[in-house]
Amino acid sequence: MIALDALDALVRLCPPPAEPPPAVDWAQAERALGAALPADYKQLVETYGDGIFDDTIWLLVPDSAYNDCDLHEQTTERDEILADLWEMGEKKPAGLLEAGARVLPWAFEEGTGAFLYWLVRPGQQPDEWTVLYNEGRGPLWEHHATGCLAFLLAVLTGTAETEYFGYLYDVLKPTEHRFATADQTLGESRG
């Protein structure tokens, strides 16, 4: 119920597109990733689709027409980038020191190179995954003991305990929250 309450709150705060996003074949998406996905993420994708919240947080979705917004493309790309960084000696965040733990991206921050990931730990169900923020152009990671939907809502309402996203209120100072689809922001889709 918590995810539904959070989704209701997010929809009231930041209305979704008038037209529903394309349906996602979740079974196919999960097979391609090799992992099931959290229910709150599926609700986000089914409500909003690919696009950007408050000109700041891009939501990744399976099979987006845009590579930058495609969950599968970004998972592959982030896996390669992080593997290279860790091979060169950059420290892994504490949560990834456990054997079998990994990260999966679910969103990124506009213009910063920063990504929001799920911390996927052995033995955990997807709905138990928590959020890791990586600043993207540096080694800093920030852990949030919540799911993606609750974290997104907290960022947009200014209640997230984070060192990041402060400019959302200090600089952008939104009086209304806005979601823009990838098509609205990036132009008509390729497909």
PDB file of C-alpha atoms in Angstrom:
ATOM      1  CA  MET A   1       0.000   0.000   0.000  1.00  0.00           C
ATOM      2  CA  ILE A   2       2.886   2.370   0.648  1.00  0.00           C
ATOM      3  CA  ALA A   3       3.799   2.423  -3.057  1.00  0.00           C
ATOM      4  CA  LEU A   4       0.201   3.164  -4.049  1.00  0.00           C
ATOM      5  CA  ASP A   5       0.013   5.988  -1.512  1.00  0.00           C
ATOM      6  CA  ALA A   6       3.311   7.383  -2.802  1.00  0.00           C
ATOM      7  CA  LEU A   7       2.121   7.087  -6.402  1.00  0.00           C
ATOM      8  CA  ASP A   8      -1.123   8.903  -5.560  1.00  0.00           C
ATOM      9  CA  ALA A   9       0.879  11.652  -3.855  1.00  0.00           C
ATOM     10  CA  LEU A  10       3.257  11.920  -6.821  1.00  0.00           C
ATOM     11  CA  VAL A  11       0.373  12.109  -9.323  1.00  0.00           C
ATOM     12  CA  ARG A  12      -1.238  14.920  -7.288  1.00  0.00           C
ATOM     13  CA  LEU A  13       2.106  16.746  -7.022  1.00  0.00           C
ATOM     14  CA  CYS A  14       3.273  16.188 -10.596  1.00  0.00           C
ATOM     15  CA  PRO A  15       0.516  15.252 -13.067  1.00  0.00           C
ATOM     16  CA  PRO A  16       1.413  12.509 -15.546  1.00  0.00           C
ATOM     17  CA  PRO A  17       0.978  12.887 -19.304  1.00  0.00           C
ATOM     18  CA  ALA A  18      -2.618  13.093 -20.534  1.00  0.00           C
ATOM     19  CA  GLU A  19      -1.981  10.170 -22.869  1.00  0.00           C
ATOM     20  CA  PRO A  20      -0.842   6.970 -21.196  1.00  0.00           C
ATOM     21  CA  PRO A  21       2.661   5.828 -22.129  1.00  0.00           C
ATOM     22  CA  PRO A  22       3.168   2.760 -24.327  1.00  0.00           C
ATOM     23  CA  ALA A  23       2.605  -0.552 -22.576  1.00  0.00           C
ATOM     24  CA  VAL A  24       5.722  -2.390 -21.425  1.00  0.00           C
ATOM     25  CA  ASP A  25       6.201  -6.126 -21.849  1.00  0.00           C
ATOM     26  CA  TRP A  26       7.467  -6.635 -18.296  1.00  0.00           C
ATOM     27  CA  ALA A  27       8.216 -10.332 -18.753  1.00  0.00           C
ATOM     28  CA  GLN A  28      10.433  -9.546 -21.754  1.00  0.00           C
ATOM     29  CA  ALA A  29      12.072  -6.581 -20.004  1.00  0.00           C
ATOM     30  CA  GLU A  30      12.889  -8.659 -16.945  1.00  0.00           C
ATOM     31  CA  ARG A  31      14.242 -11.536 -19.054  1.00  0.00           C
ATOM     32  CA  ALA A  32      16.520  -9.096 -20.894  1.00  0.00           C
ATOM     33  CA  LEU A  33      17.814  -7.680 -17.589  1.00  0.00           C
ATOM     34  CA  GLY A  34      18.096 -11.046 -15.914  1.00  0.00           C
ATOM     35  CA  ALA A  35      16.184  -9.681 -12.927  1.00  0.00           C
ATOM     36  CA  ALA A  36      12.642  -8.961 -11.822  1.00  0.00           C
ATOM     37  CA  LEU A  37      11.861  -5.274 -11.268  1.00  0.00           C
ATOM     38  CA  PRO A  38      10.255  -3.519  -8.285  1.00  0.00           C
ATOM     39  CA  ALA A  39       6.489  -2.962  -8.345  1.00  0.00           C
ATOM     40  CA  ASP A  40       6.849   0.760  -7.535  1.00  0.00           C
ATOM     41  CA  TYR A  41       9.092   1.233 -10.575  1.00  0.00           C
ATOM     42  CA  LYS A  42       6.586  -0.552 -12.805  1.00  0.00           C
ATOM     43  CA  GLN A  43       3.866   1.777 -11.479  1.00  0.00           C
ATOM     44  CA  LEU A  44       6.039   4.819 -12.252  1.00  0.00           C
ATOM     45  CA  VAL A  45       6.703   3.626 -15.801  1.00  0.00           C
ATOM     46  CA  GLU A  46       3.063   2.697 -16.444  1.00  0.00           C
ATOM     47  CA  THR A  47       1.930   6.109 -15.163  1.00  0.00           C
ATOM     48  CA  TYR A  48       4.580   8.410 -16.648  1.00  0.00           C
ATOM     49  CA  GLY A  49       6.702   6.586 -19.234  1.00  0.00           C
ATOM     50  CA  ASP A  50      10.098   7.895 -20.258  1.00  0.00           C
ATOM     51  CA  GLY A  51      10.664  11.548 -19.516  1.00  0.00           C
ATOM     52  CA  ILE A  52      11.902  14.095 -17.028  1.00  0.00           C
ATOM     53  CA  PHE A  53      10.576  15.322 -13.677  1.00  0.00           C
ATOM     54  CA  ASP A  54      11.087  19.044 -12.963  1.00  0.00           C
ATOM     55  CA  ASP A  55      13.746  19.332 -15.685  1.00  0.00           C
ATOM     56  CA  THR A  56      15.976  17.303 -13.361  1.00  0.00           C
ATOM     57  CA  ILE A  57      15.335  13.549 -13.049  1.00  0.00           C
ATOM     58  CA  TRP A  58      15.008  11.383 -16.163  1.00  0.00           C
ATOM     59  CA  LEU A  59      13.109   8.122 -15.717  1.00  0.00           C
ATOM     60  CA  LEU A  60      14.569   5.160 -17.598  1.00  0.00           C
ATOM     61  CA  VAL A  61      12.100   2.725 -19.169  1.00  0.00           C
ATOM     62  CA  PRO A  62      12.487  -0.591 -20.982  1.00  0.00           C
ATOM     63  CA  ASP A  63      12.530  -0.245 -24.759  1.00  0.00           C
ATOM     64  CA  SER A  64      12.494   3.551 -24.856  1.00  0.00           C
ATOM     65  CA  ALA A  65      12.796   5.015 -28.338  1.00  0.00           C
ATOM     66  CA  TYR A  66      15.692   7.074 -26.938  1.00  0.00           C
ATOM     67  CA  ASN A  67      18.943   5.340 -25.971  1.00  0.00           C
ATOM     68  CA  ASP A  68      19.541   7.795 -23.113  1.00  0.00           C
ATOM     69  CA  CYS A  69      16.171   6.831 -21.593  1.00  0.00           C
ATOM     70  CA  ASP A  70      16.311   3.107 -22.327  1.00  0.00           C
ATOM     71  CA  LEU A  71      16.695   0.949 -19.233  1.00  0.00           C
ATOM     72  CA  HIS A  72      18.480  -1.833 -21.118  1.00  0.00           C
ATOM     73  CA  GLU A  73      20.905   0.476 -22.961  1.00  0.00           C
ATOM     74  CA  GLN A  74      21.773   2.359 -19.794  1.00  0.00           C
ATOM     75  CA  THR A  75      22.183  -0.824 -17.752  1.00  0.00           C
ATOM     76  CA  THR A  76      24.714  -2.161 -20.259  1.00  0.00           C
ATOM     77  CA  GLU A  77      26.517   1.187 -20.504  1.00  0.00           C
ATOM     78  CA  ARG A  78      26.629   1.774 -16.731  1.00  0.00           C
ATOM     79  CA  ASP A  79      27.838  -1.794 -16.076  1.00  0.00           C
ATOM     80  CA  GLU A  80      30.767  -1.241 -18.455  1.00  0.00           C
ATOM     81  CA  ILE A  81      31.622   2.211 -17.090  1.00  0.00           C
ATOM     82  CA  LEU A  82      31.498   1.139 -13.450  1.00  0.00           C
ATOM     83  CA  ALA A  83      33.493  -2.051 -14.118  1.00  0.00           C
ATOM     84  CA  ASP A  84      36.227   0.068 -15.737  1.00  0.00           C
ATOM     85  CA  LEU A  85      36.256   2.542 -12.848  1.00  0.00           C
ATOM     86  CA  TRP A  86      36.455  -0.172 -10.223  1.00  0.00           C
ATOM     87  CA  GLU A  87      39.155  -1.977 -12.172  1.00  0.00           C
ATOM     88  CA  MET A  88      41.170   1.271 -12.159  1.00  0.00           C
ATOM     89  CA  GLY A  89      40.898   1.420  -8.380  1.00  0.00           C
ATOM     90  CA  GLU A  90      37.890   3.615  -7.645  1.00  0.00           C
ATOM     91  CA  LYS A  91      36.286   2.437  -4.420  1.00  0.00           C
ATOM     92  CA  LYS A  92      32.980   0.604  -4.573  1.00  0.00           C
ATOM     93  CA  PRO A  93      30.224   1.799  -2.262  1.00  0.00           C
ATOM     94  CA  ALA A  94      29.880  -0.303   0.901  1.00  0.00           C
ATOM     95  CA  GLY A  95      26.680  -1.985  -0.288  1.00  0.00           C
ATOM     96  CA  LEU A  96      28.498  -3.463  -3.275  1.00  0.00           C
ATOM     97  CA  LEU A  97      31.209  -5.160  -1.246  1.00  0.00           C
ATOM     98  CA  GLU A  98      28.839  -8.053  -0.515  1.00  0.00           C
ATOM     99  CA  ALA A  99      29.406 -10.980  -2.896  1.00  0.00           C
ATOM    100  CA  GLY A 100      26.784 -10.963  -5.651  1.00  0.00           C
ATOM    101  CA  ALA A 101      25.574  -7.405  -4.998  1.00  0.00           C
ATOM    102  CA  ARG A 102      25.183  -5.141  -8.014  1.00  0.00           C
ATOM    103  CA  VAL A 103      23.504  -1.957  -9.156  1.00  0.00           C
ATOM    104  CA  LEU A 104      20.828  -1.374 -11.784  1.00  0.00           C
ATOM    105  CA  PRO A 105      20.114   2.176 -13.013  1.00  0.00           C
ATOM    106  CA  TRP A 106      16.541   3.468 -12.963  1.00  0.00           C
ATOM    107  CA  ALA A 107      17.021   7.223 -13.486  1.00  0.00           C
ATOM    108  CA  PHE A 108      19.649   9.876 -14.128  1.00  0.00           C
ATOM    109  CA  GLU A 109      20.097  13.527 -13.298  1.00  0.00           C
ATOM    110  CA  GLU A 110      19.953  16.003 -16.176  1.00  0.00           C
ATOM    111  CA  GLY A 111      23.298  17.445 -17.198  1.00  0.00           C
ATOM    112  CA  THR A 112      25.402  16.042 -14.340  1.00  0.00           C
ATOM    113  CA  GLY A 113      26.347  12.494 -15.273  1.00  0.00           C
ATOM    114  CA  ALA A 114      24.780  11.359 -11.998  1.00  0.00           C
ATOM    115  CA  PHE A 115      22.693   8.185 -11.889  1.00  0.00           C
ATOM    116  CA  LEU A 116      20.158   6.735  -9.510  1.00  0.00           C
ATOM    117  CA  TYR A 117      20.507   2.997  -9.059  1.00  0.00           C
ATOM    118  CA  TRP A 118      18.869   0.199  -7.173  1.00  0.00           C
ATOM    119  CA  LEU A 119      21.176  -1.668  -4.826  1.00  0.00           C
ATOM    120  CA  VAL A 120      20.463  -5.283  -5.762  1.00  0.00           C
ATOM    121  CA  ARG A 121      21.580  -7.610  -2.984  1.00  0.00           C
ATOM    122  CA  PRO A 122      21.529 -11.423  -2.975  1.00  0.00           C
ATOM    123  CA  GLY A 123      18.425 -12.850  -1.353  1.00  0.00           C
ATOM    124  CA  GLN A 124      16.467  -9.597  -1.558  1.00  0.00           C
ATOM    125  CA  GLN A 125      13.223  -9.288  -3.461  1.00  0.00           C
ATOM    126  CA  PRO A 126      13.015  -6.359  -5.926  1.00  0.00           C
ATOM    127  CA  ASP A 127      10.547  -4.503  -3.701  1.00  0.00           C
ATOM    128  CA  GLU A 128      13.239  -4.496  -0.983  1.00  0.00           C
ATOM    129  CA  TRP A 129      15.862  -2.839  -3.182  1.00  0.00           C
ATOM    130  CA  THR A 130      17.057   0.543  -2.002  1.00  0.00           C
ATOM    131  CA  VAL A 131      18.389   3.571  -3.874  1.00  0.00           C
ATOM    132  CA  LEU A 132      22.019   4.497  -4.484  1.00  0.00           C
ATOM    133  CA  TYR A 133      22.901   7.893  -5.953  1.00  0.00           C
ATOM    134  CA  ASN A 134      26.261   8.230  -7.712  1.00  0.00           C
ATOM    135  CA  GLU A 135      27.441  11.712  -8.527  1.00  0.00           C
ATOM    136  CA  GLY A 136      28.661  10.508 -11.910  1.00  0.00           C
ATOM    137  CA  ARG A 137      31.746  12.629 -12.294  1.00  0.00           C
ATOM    138  CA  GLY A 138      33.307  11.512  -9.059  1.00  0.00           C
ATOM    139  CA  PRO A 139      33.538   8.663  -6.585  1.00  0.00           C
ATOM    140  CA  LEU A 140      30.816   9.727  -4.161  1.00  0.00           C
ATOM    141  CA  TRP A 141      27.839   7.461  -3.554  1.00  0.00           C
ATOM    142  CA  GLU A 142      24.862   8.155  -1.338  1.00  0.00           C
ATOM    143  CA  HIS A 143      22.582   5.389  -0.014  1.00  0.00           C
ATOM    144  CA  HIS A 144      18.850   5.869   0.629  1.00  0.00           C
ATOM    145  CA  ALA A 145      16.971   3.160   2.510  1.00  0.00           C
ATOM    146  CA  THR A 146      13.861   3.508   0.367  1.00  0.00           C
ATOM    147  CA  GLY A 147      12.510   2.422  -3.002  1.00  0.00           C
ATOM    148  CA  CYS A 148      12.647   4.498  -6.172  1.00  0.00           C
ATOM    149  CA  LEU A 149       9.109   5.902  -6.020  1.00  0.00           C
ATOM    150  CA  ALA A 150       9.393   7.079  -2.404  1.00  0.00           C
ATOM    151  CA  PHE A 151      12.818   8.566  -3.143  1.00  0.00           C
ATOM    152  CA  LEU A 152      11.571  10.440  -6.220  1.00  0.00           C
ATOM    153  CA  LEU A 153       8.626  11.831  -4.254  1.00  0.00           C
ATOM    154  CA  ALA A 154      10.953  12.917  -1.430  1.00  0.00           C
ATOM    155  CA  VAL A 155      13.279  14.702  -3.884  1.00  0.00           C
ATOM    156  CA  LEU A 156      10.404  16.538  -5.555  1.00  0.00           C
ATOM    157  CA  THR A 157       8.891  17.594  -2.220  1.00  0.00           C
ATOM    158  CA  GLY A 158      12.274  18.656  -0.824  1.00  0.00           C
ATOM    159  CA  THR A 159      12.141  16.118   2.014  1.00  0.00           C
ATOM    160  CA  ALA A 160      14.905  13.765   0.821  1.00  0.00           C
ATOM    161  CA  GLU A 161      17.901  13.672   3.113  1.00  0.00           C
ATOM    162  CA  THR A 162      20.484  14.094   0.379  1.00  0.00           C
ATOM    163  CA  GLU A 163      23.503  16.201  -0.404  1.00  0.00           C
ATOM    164  CA  TYR A 164      22.249  16.412  -3.963  1.00  0.00           C
ATOM    165  CA  PHE A 165      19.227  17.976  -5.693  1.00  0.00           C
ATOM    166  CA  GLY A 166      19.392  21.084  -3.474  1.00  0.00           C
ATOM    167  CA  TYR A 167      19.553  23.284  -6.579  1.00  0.00           C
ATOM    168  CA  LEU A 168      16.082  22.040  -7.462  1.00  0.00           C
ATOM    169  CA  TYR A 169      14.811  24.343  -4.722  1.00  0.00           C
ATOM    170  CA  ASP A 170      17.700  26.815  -4.447  1.00  0.00           C
ATOM    171  CA  VAL A 171      17.928  27.604  -8.174  1.00  0.00           C
ATOM    172  CA  LEU A 172      14.906  26.241 -10.041  1.00  0.00           C
ATOM    173  CA  LYS A 173      12.420  26.940  -7.220  1.00  0.00           C
ATOM    174  CA  PRO A 174       9.498  25.131  -8.823  1.00  0.00           C
ATOM    175  CA  THR A 175       6.087  26.524  -7.916  1.00  0.00           C
ATOM    176  CA  GLU A 176       4.479  23.683  -9.841  1.00  0.00           C
ATOM    177  CA  HIS A 177       6.019  20.310 -10.504  1.00  0.00           C
ATOM    178  CA  ARG A 178       6.157  19.151 -14.085  1.00  0.00           C
ATOM    179  CA  PHE A 179       6.741  15.950 -15.961  1.00  0.00           C
ATOM    180  CA  ALA A 180       7.671  16.186 -19.641  1.00  0.00           C
ATOM    181  CA  THR A 181       7.759  13.094 -21.813  1.00  0.00           C
ATOM    182  CA  ALA A 182      10.891  12.179 -23.718  1.00  0.00           C
ATOM    183  CA  ASP A 183       9.048  12.975 -26.958  1.00  0.00           C
ATOM    184  CA  GLN A 184       8.135  16.465 -25.667  1.00  0.00           C
ATOM    185  CA  THR A 185      11.687  17.106 -24.526  1.00  0.00           C
ATOM    186  CA  LEU A 186      13.790  15.364 -27.153  1.00  0.00           C
ATOM    187  CA  GLY A 187      11.518  15.627 -30.196  1.00  0.00           C
ATOM    188  CA  GLU A 188       9.452  12.958 -31.843  1.00  0.00           C
ATOM    189  CA  SER A 189      10.616   9.450 -31.146  1.00  0.00           C
ATOM    190  CA  ARG A 190      12.524   7.347 -33.631  1.00  0.00           C
ATOM    191  CA  GLY A 191       9.942   4.801 -33.705  1.00  0.00           C
TER     192      GLY A 191
END
